[in-house]
mmCIF file with all atom_site columns, C-alpha atoms in Angstrom:
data_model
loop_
_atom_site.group_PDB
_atom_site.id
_atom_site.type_symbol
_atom_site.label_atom_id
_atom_site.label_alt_id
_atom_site.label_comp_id
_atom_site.label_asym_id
_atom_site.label_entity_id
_atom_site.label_seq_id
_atom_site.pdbx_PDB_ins_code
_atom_site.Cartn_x
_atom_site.Cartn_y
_atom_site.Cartn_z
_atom_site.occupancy
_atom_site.B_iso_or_equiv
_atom_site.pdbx_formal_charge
_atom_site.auth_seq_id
_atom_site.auth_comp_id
_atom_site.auth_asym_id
_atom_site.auth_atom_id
_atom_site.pdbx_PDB_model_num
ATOM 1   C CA . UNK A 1 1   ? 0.000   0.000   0.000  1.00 0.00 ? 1   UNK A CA 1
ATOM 2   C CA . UNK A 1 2   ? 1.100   3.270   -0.947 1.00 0.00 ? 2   UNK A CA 1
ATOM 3   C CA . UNK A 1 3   ? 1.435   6.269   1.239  1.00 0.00 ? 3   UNK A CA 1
ATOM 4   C CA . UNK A 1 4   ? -0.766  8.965   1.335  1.00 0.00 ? 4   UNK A CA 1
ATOM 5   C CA . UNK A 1 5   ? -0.065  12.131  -0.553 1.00 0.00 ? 5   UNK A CA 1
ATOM 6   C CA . UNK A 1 6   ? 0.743   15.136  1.591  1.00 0.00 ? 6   UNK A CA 1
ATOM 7   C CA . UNK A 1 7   ? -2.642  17.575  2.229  1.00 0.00 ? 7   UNK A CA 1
ATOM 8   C CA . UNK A 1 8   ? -2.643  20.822  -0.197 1.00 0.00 ? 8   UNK A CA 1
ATOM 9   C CA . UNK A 1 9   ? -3.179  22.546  3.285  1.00 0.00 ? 9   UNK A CA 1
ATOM 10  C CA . UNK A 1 10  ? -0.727  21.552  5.475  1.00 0.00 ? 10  UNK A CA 1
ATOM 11  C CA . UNK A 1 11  ? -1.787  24.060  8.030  1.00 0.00 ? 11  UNK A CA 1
ATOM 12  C CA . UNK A 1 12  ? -4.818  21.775  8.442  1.00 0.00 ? 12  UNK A CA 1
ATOM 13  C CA . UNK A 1 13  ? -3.106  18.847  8.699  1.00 0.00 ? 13  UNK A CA 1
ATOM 14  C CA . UNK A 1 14  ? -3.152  16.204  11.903 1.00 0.00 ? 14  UNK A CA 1
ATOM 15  C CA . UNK A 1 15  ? -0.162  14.584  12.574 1.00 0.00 ? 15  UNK A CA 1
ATOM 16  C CA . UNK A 1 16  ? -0.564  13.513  16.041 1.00 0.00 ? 16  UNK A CA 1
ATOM 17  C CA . UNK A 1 17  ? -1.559  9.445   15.804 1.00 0.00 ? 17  UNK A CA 1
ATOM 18  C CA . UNK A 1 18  ? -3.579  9.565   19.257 1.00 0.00 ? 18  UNK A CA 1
ATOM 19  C CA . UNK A 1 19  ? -5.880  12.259  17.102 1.00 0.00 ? 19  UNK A CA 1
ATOM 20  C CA . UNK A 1 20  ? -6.451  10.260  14.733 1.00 0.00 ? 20  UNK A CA 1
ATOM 21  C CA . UNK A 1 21  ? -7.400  7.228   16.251 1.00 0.00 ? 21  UNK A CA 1
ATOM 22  C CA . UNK A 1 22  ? -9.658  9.345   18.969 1.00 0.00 ? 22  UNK A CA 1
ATOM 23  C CA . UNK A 1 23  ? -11.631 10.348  15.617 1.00 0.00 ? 23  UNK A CA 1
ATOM 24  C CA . UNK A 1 24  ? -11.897 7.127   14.221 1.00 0.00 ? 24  UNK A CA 1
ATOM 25  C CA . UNK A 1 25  ? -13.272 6.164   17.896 1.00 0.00 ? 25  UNK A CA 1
ATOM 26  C CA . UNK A 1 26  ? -15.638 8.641   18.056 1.00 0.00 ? 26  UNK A CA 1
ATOM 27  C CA . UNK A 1 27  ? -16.927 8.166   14.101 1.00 0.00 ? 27  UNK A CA 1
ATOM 28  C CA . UNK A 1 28  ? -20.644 7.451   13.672 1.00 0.00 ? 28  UNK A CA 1
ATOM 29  C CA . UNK A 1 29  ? -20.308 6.990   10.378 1.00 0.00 ? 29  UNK A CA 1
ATOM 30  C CA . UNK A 1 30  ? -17.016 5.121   8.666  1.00 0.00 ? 30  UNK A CA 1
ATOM 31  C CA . UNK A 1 31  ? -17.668 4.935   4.446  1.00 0.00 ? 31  UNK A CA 1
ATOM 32  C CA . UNK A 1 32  ? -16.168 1.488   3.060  1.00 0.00 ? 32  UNK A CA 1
ATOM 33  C CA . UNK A 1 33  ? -18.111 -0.223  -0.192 1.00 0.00 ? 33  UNK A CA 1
ATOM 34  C CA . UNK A 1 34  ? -19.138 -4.209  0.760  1.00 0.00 ? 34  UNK A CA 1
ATOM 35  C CA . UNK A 1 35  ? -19.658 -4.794  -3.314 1.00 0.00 ? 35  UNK A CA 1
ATOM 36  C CA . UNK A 1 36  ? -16.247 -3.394  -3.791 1.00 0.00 ? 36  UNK A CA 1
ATOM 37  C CA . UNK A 1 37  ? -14.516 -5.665  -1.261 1.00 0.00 ? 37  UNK A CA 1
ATOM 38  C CA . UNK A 1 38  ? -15.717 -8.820  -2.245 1.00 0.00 ? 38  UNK A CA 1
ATOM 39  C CA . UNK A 1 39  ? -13.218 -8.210  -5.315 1.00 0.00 ? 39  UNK A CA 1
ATOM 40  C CA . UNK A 1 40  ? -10.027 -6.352  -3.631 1.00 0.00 ? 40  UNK A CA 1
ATOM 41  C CA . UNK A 1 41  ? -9.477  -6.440  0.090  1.00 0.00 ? 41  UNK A CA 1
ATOM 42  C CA . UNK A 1 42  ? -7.478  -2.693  -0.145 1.00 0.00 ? 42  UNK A CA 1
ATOM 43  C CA . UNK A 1 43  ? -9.519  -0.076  1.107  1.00 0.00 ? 43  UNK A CA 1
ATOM 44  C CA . UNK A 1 44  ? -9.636  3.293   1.621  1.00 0.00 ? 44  UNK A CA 1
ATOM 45  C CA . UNK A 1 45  ? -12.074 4.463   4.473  1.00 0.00 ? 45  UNK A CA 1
ATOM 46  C CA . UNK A 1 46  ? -13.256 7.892   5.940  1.00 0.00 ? 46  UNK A CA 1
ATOM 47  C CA . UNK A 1 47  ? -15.164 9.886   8.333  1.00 0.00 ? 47  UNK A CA 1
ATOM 48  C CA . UNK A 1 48  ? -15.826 13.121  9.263  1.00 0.00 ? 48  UNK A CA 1
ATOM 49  C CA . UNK A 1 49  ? -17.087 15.510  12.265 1.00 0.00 ? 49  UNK A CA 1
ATOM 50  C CA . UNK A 1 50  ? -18.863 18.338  11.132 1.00 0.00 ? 50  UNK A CA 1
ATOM 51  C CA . UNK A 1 51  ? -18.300 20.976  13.926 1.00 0.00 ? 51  UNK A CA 1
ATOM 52  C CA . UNK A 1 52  ? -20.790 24.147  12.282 1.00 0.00 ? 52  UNK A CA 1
ATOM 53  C CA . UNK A 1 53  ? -21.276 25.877  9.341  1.00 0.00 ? 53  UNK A CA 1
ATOM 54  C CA . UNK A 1 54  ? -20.006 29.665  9.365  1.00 0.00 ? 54  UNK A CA 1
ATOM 55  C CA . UNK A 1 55  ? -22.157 32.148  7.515  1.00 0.00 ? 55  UNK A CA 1
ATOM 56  C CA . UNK A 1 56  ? -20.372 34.337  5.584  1.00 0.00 ? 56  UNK A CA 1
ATOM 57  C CA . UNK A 1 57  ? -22.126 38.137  4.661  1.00 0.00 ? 57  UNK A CA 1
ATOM 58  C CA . UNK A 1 58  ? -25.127 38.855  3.182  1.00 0.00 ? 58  UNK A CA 1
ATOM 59  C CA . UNK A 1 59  ? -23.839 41.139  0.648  1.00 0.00 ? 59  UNK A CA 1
ATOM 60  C CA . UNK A 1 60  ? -21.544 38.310  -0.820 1.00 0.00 ? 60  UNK A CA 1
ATOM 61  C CA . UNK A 1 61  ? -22.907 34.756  -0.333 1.00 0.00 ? 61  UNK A CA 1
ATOM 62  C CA . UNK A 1 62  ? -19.850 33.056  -1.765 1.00 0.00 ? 62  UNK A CA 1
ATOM 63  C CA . UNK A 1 63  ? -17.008 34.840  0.480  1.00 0.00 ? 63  UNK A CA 1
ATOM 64  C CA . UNK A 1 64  ? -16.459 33.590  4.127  1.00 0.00 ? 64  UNK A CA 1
ATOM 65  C CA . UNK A 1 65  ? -18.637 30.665  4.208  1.00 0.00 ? 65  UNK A CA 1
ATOM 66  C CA . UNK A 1 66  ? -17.130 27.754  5.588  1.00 0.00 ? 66  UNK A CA 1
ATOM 67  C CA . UNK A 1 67  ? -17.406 24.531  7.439  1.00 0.00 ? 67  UNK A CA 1
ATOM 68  C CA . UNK A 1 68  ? -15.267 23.503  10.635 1.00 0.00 ? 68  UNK A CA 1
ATOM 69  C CA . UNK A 1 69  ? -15.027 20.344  10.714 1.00 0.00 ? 69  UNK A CA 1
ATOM 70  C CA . UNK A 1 70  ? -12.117 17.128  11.202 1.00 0.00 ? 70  UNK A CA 1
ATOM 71  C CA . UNK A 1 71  ? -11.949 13.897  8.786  1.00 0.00 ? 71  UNK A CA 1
ATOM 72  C CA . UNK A 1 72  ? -9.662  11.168  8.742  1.00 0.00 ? 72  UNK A CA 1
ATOM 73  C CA . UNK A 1 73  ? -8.632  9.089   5.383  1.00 0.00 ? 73  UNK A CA 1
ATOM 74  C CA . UNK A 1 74  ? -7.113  5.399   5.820  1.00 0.00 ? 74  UNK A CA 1
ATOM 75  C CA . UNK A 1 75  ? -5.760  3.301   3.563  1.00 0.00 ? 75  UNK A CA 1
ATOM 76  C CA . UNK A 1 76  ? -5.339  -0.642  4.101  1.00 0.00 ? 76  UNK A CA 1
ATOM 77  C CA . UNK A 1 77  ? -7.446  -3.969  4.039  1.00 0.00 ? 77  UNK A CA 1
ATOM 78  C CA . UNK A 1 78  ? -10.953 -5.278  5.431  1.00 0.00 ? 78  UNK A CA 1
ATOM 79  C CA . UNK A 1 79  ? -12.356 -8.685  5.247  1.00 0.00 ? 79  UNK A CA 1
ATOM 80  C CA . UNK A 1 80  ? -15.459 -10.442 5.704  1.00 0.00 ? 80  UNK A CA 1
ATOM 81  C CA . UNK A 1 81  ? -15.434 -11.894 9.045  1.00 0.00 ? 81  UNK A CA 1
ATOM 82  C CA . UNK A 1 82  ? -16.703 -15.277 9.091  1.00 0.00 ? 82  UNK A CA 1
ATOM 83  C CA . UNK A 1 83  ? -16.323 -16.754 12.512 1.00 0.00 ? 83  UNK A CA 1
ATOM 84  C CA . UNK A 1 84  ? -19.093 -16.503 14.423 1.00 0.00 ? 84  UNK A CA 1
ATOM 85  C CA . UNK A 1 85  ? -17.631 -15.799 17.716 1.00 0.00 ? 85  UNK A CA 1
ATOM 86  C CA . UNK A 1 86  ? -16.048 -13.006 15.899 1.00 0.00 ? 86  UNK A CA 1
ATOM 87  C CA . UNK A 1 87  ? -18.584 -11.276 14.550 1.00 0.00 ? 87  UNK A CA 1
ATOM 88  C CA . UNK A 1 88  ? -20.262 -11.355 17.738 1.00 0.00 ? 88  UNK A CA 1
ATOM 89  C CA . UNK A 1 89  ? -17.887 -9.704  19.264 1.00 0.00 ? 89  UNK A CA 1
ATOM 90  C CA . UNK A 1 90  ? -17.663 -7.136  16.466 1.00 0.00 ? 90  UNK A CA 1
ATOM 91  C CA . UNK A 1 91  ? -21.466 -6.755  16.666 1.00 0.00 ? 91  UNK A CA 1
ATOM 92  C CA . UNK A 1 92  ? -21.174 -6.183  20.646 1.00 0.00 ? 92  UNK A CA 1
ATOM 93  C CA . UNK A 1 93  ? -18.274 -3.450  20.582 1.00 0.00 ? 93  UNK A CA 1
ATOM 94  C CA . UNK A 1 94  ? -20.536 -1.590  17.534 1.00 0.00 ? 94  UNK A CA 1
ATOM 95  C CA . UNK A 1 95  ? -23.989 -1.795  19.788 1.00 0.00 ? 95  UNK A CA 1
ATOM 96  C CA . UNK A 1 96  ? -21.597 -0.609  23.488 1.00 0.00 ? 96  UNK A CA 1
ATOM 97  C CA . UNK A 1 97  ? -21.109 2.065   21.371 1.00 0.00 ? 97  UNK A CA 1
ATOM 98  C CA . UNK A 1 98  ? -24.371 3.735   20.144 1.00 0.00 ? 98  UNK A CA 1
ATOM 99  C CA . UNK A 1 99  ? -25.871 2.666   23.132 1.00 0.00 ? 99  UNK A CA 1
ATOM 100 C CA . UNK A 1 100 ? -24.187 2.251   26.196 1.00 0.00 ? 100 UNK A CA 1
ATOM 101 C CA . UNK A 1 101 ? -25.019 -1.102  26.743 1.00 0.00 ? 101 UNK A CA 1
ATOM 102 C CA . UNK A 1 102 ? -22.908 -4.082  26.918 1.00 0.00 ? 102 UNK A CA 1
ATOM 103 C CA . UNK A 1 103 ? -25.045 -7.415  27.107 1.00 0.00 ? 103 UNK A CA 1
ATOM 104 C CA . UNK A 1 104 ? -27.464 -8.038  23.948 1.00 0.00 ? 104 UNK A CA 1
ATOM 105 C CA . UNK A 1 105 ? -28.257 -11.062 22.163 1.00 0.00 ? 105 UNK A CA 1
ATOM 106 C CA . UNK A 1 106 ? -28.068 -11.216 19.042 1.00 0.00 ? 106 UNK A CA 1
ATOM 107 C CA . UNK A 1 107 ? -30.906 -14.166 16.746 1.00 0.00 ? 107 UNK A CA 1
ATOM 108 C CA . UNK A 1 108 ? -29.405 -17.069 14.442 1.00 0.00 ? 108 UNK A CA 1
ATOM 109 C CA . UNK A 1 109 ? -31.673 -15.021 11.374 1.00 0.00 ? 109 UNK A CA 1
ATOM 110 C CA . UNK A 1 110 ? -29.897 -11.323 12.177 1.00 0.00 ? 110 UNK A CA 1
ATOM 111 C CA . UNK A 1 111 ? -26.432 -13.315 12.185 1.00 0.00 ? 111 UNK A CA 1
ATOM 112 C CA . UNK A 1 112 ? -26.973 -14.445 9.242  1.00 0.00 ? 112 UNK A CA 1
ATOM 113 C CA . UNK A 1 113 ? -27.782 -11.886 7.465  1.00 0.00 ? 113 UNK A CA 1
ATOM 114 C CA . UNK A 1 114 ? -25.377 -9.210  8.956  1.00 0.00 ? 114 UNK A CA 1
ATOM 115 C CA . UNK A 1 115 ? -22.220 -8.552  7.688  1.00 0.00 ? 115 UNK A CA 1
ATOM 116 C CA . UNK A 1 116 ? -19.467 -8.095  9.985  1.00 0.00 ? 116 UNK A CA 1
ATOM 117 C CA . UNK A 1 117 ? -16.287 -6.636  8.651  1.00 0.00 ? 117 UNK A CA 1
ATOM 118 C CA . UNK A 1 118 ? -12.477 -6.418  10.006 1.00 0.00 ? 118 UNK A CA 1
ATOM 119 C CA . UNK A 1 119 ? -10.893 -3.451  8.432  1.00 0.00 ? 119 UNK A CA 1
ATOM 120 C CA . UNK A 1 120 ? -6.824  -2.766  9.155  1.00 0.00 ? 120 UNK A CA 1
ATOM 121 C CA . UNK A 1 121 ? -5.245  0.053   8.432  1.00 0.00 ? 121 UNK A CA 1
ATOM 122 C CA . UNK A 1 122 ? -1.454  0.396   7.334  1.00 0.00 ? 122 UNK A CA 1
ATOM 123 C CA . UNK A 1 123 ? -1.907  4.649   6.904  1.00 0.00 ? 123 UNK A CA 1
ATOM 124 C CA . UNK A 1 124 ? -3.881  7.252   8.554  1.00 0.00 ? 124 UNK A CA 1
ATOM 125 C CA . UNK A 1 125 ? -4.071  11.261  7.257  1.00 0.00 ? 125 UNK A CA 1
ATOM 126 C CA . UNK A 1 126 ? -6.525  13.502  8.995  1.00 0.00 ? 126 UNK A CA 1
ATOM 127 C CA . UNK A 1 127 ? -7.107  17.104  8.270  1.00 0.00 ? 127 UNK A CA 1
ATOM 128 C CA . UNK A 1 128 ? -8.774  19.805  10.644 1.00 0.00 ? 128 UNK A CA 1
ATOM 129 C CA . UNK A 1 129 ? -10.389 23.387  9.822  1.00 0.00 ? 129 UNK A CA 1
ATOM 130 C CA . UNK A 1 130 ? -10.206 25.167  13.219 1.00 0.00 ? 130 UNK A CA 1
ATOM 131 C CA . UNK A 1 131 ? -12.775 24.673  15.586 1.00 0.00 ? 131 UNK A CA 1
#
């Protein structure tokens, strides 16, 4: 796997790793294509906090509006996780989560038609507009 280009912004840049594993943590939302997979196990995943939207001015809509925000972009492999122990665990650490809870059972049907996947990343860029 190749290593990530350098951001056209470097001011924005996160370099620290802690950072950018704390915003992969706290990610509701990671994007990685399941049809995709099934034919190449390299990946390339992201997510995003969207902090606010800044207005710009009235008088001229397209200066000074902006986003603040931090994303992370990873590059490595994912797999299909077929042991069913596994997956269990993977679907317990995603529902402890969301809500809080650590005990829930999960029914032979839901299994088996729930994907669980294993993703490993190699790199990790992140990029932050000032909060």
């Amino acid at each position: 796997m190749s290593e990530p280009k350098p951001l056209r912004r470097g001011d924005k840049a996160i370099t620290d790793v802690a950072e950018l594993h704390r915003i992969l943590d706290e990610a509701s939302v990671l994007r990685l294509k399941l049809k995709c997979l099934r034919r190449d196990s390299g990946v390339c995943v992201e997510v995003d906090h969207l902090f606010a939207i800044v207005e710009g001015s009235d008088s001229d809509p397209c200066s000074g509006w902006t986003t603040r925000f931090e994303s992370v972009i990873g590059f490595g492999t994912a797999e299909i996780v077929g042991d069913e122990q596994d997956r269990i665990r993977g679907l317990l650490t995603i529902m402890r989560k969301f809500s809080g809870r650590g005990e829930w059972a999960f029914s032979e049907e839901m299994l088996g038609k729930t994907a669980v996947l294993r993703v490993r990343l190699q790199s990790l860029t992140g990029k932050r507009s000032p909060v």
